[in-house]
Short mmCIF file of C-alpha atoms and ligand atoms in Angstrom, two decimals:
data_model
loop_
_atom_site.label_atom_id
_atom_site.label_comp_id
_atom_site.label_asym_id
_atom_site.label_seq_id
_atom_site.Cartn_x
_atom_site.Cartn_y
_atom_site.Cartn_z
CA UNK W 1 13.12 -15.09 -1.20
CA UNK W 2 12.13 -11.58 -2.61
CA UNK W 3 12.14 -9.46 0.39
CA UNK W 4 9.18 -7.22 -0.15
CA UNK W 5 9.34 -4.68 3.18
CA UNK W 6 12.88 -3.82 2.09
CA UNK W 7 11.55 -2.79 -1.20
CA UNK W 8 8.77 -1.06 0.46
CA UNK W 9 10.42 0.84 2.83
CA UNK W 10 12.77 2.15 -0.04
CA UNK W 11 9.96 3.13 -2.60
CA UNK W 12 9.11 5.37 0.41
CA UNK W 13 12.32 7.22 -0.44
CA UNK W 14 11.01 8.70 -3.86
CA UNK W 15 7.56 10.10 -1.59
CA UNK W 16 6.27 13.70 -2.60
CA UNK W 17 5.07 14.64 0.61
CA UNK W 18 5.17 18.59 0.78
CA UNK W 19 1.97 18.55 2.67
CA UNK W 20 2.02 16.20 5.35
CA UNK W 21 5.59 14.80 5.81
CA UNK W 22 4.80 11.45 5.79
CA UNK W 23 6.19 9.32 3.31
CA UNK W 24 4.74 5.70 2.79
CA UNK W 25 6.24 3.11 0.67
CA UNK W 26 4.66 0.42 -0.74
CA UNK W 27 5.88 -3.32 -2.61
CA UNK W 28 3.42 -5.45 -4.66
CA UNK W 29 4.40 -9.31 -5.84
CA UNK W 30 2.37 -10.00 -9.44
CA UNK W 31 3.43 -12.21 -12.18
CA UNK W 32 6.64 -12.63 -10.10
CA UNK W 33 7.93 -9.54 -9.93
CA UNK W 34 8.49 -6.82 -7.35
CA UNK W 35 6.56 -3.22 -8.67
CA UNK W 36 6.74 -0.35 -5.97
CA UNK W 37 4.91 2.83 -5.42
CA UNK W 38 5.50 5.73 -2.89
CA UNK W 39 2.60 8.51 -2.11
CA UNK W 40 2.17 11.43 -4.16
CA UNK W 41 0.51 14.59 -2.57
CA UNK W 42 -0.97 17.47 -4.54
CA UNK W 43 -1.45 21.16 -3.74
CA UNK W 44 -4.92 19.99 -4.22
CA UNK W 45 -4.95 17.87 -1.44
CA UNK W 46 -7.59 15.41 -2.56
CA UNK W 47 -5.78 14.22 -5.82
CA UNK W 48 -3.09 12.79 -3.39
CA UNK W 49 -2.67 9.14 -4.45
CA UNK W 50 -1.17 6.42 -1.34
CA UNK W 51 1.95 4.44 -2.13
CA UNK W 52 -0.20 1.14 -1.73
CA UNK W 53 -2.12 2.47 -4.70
CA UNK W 54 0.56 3.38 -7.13
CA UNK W 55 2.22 -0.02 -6.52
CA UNK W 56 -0.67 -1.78 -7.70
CA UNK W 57 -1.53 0.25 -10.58
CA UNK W 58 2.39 0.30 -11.77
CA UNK W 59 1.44 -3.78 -11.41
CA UNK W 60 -1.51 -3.92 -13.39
CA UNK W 61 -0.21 -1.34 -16.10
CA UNK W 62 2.63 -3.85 -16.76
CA UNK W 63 -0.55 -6.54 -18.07
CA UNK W 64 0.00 -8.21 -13.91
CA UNK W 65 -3.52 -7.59 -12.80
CA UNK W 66 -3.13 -10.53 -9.92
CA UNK W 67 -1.26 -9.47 -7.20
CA UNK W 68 0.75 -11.97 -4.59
CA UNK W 69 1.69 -10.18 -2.34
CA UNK W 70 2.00 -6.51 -1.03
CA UNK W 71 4.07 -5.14 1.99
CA UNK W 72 3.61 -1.42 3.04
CA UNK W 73 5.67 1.13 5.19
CA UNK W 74 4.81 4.16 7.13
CA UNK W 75 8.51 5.08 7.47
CA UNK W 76 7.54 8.22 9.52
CA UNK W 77 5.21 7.31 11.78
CA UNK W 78 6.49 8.09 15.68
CA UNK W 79 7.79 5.33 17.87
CA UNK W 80 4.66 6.67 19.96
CA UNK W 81 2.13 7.07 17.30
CA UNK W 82 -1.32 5.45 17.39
CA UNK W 83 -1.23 2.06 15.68
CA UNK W 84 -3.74 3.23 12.76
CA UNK W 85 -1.10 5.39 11.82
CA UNK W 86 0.21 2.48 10.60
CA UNK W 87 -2.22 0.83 8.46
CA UNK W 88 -3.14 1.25 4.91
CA UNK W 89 -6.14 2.96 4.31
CA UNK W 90 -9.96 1.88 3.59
CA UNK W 91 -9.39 2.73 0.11
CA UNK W 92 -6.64 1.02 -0.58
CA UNK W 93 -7.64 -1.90 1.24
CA UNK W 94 -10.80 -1.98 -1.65
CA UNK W 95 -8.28 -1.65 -4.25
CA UNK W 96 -6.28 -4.67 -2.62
CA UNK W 97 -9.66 -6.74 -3.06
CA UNK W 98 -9.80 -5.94 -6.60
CA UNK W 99 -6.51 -7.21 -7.25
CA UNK W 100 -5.90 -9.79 -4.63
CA UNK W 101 -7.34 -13.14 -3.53
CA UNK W 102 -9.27 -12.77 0.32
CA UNK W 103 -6.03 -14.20 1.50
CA UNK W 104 -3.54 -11.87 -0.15
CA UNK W 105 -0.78 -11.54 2.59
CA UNK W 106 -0.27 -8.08 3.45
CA UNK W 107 3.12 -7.23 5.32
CA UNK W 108 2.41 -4.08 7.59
CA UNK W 109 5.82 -2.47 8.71
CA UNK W 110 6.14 -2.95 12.83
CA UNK W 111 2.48 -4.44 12.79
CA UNK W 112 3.43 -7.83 11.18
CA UNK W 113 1.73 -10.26 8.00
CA UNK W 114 -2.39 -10.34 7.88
CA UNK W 115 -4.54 -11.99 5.04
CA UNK W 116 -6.33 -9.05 3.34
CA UNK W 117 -9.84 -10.75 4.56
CA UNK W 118 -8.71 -10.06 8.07
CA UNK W 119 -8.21 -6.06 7.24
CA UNK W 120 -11.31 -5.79 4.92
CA UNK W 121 -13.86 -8.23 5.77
CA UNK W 122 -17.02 -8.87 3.03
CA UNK W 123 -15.39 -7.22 0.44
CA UNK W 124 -17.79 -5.39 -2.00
CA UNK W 125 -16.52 -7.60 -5.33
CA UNK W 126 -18.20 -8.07 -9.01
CA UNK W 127 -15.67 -10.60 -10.10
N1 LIG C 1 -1.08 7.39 2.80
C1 LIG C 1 -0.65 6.34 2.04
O1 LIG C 1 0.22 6.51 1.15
N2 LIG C 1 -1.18 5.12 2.27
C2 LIG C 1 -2.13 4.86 3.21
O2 LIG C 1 -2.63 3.75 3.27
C3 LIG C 1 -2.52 5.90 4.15
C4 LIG C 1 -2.10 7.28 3.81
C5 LIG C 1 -0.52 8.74 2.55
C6 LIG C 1 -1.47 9.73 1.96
C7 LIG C 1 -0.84 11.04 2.38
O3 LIG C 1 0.14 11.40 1.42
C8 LIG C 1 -0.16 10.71 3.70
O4 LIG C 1 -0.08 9.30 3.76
C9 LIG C 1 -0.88 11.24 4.92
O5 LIG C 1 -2.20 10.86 4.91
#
């Protein structure tokens, strides 16, 4: 069994995170392999891309456009911090839906395993 938070939570190793300090990991299943991503900040900060992002593009640039599975980690989030701080963001979440099935499984480090449909509901989708 391909443990895909493990692999998450050490993608978040490689994060460029100059600006905020908070590096985020991310592990995608497709075609039966394990592709990672980590965020990557920019001086200009909106050209930032999240690690959930980069995981799935690294998937779909190796010809796996159907993803599996995908676990994410917030490694530096506080024992204290507000649980959003541990989510993946409403843009990745649409990028999830372009890639994933309504019930993709998405492993959220210290939150647990939710279908994607349960994290974006009605999905804006042309395919
Ligand atoms: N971040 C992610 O990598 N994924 C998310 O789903 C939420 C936010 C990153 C972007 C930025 O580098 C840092 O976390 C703080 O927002």
């Amino acid at each position: 069994m391909i443990d895909l938070l493990a692999a998450a939570r050490r993608a978040a190793e490689a994060a460029y995170v100059p600006y905020s300090h908070f590096r985020v990991g991310a592990a995608v299943l497709a075609g039966g392999a394990v592709f990672s991503g980590c965020n990557v900040e920019n001086a200009s900060y909106g050209l930032t891309i999240c690690a959930e992002r980069n995981a799935i593009f690294a998937a779909v640039a190796a010809g796996h456009p159907r993803i599996t599975a995908i676990a994410l980690s917030c490694v530096d989030a506080a024992a204290d911090a507000p649980p959003g701080s541990l989510m993946p963001c409403g843009a990745c979440r649409q990028v999830m839906a372009e890639f994933g099935p309504p019930d993709l499984p998405v492993t959220i480090d210290r939150v647990g395993t939710m279908p994607l449909d349960a994290l974006l509901p009605n999905a804006f989708r042309l395919t």
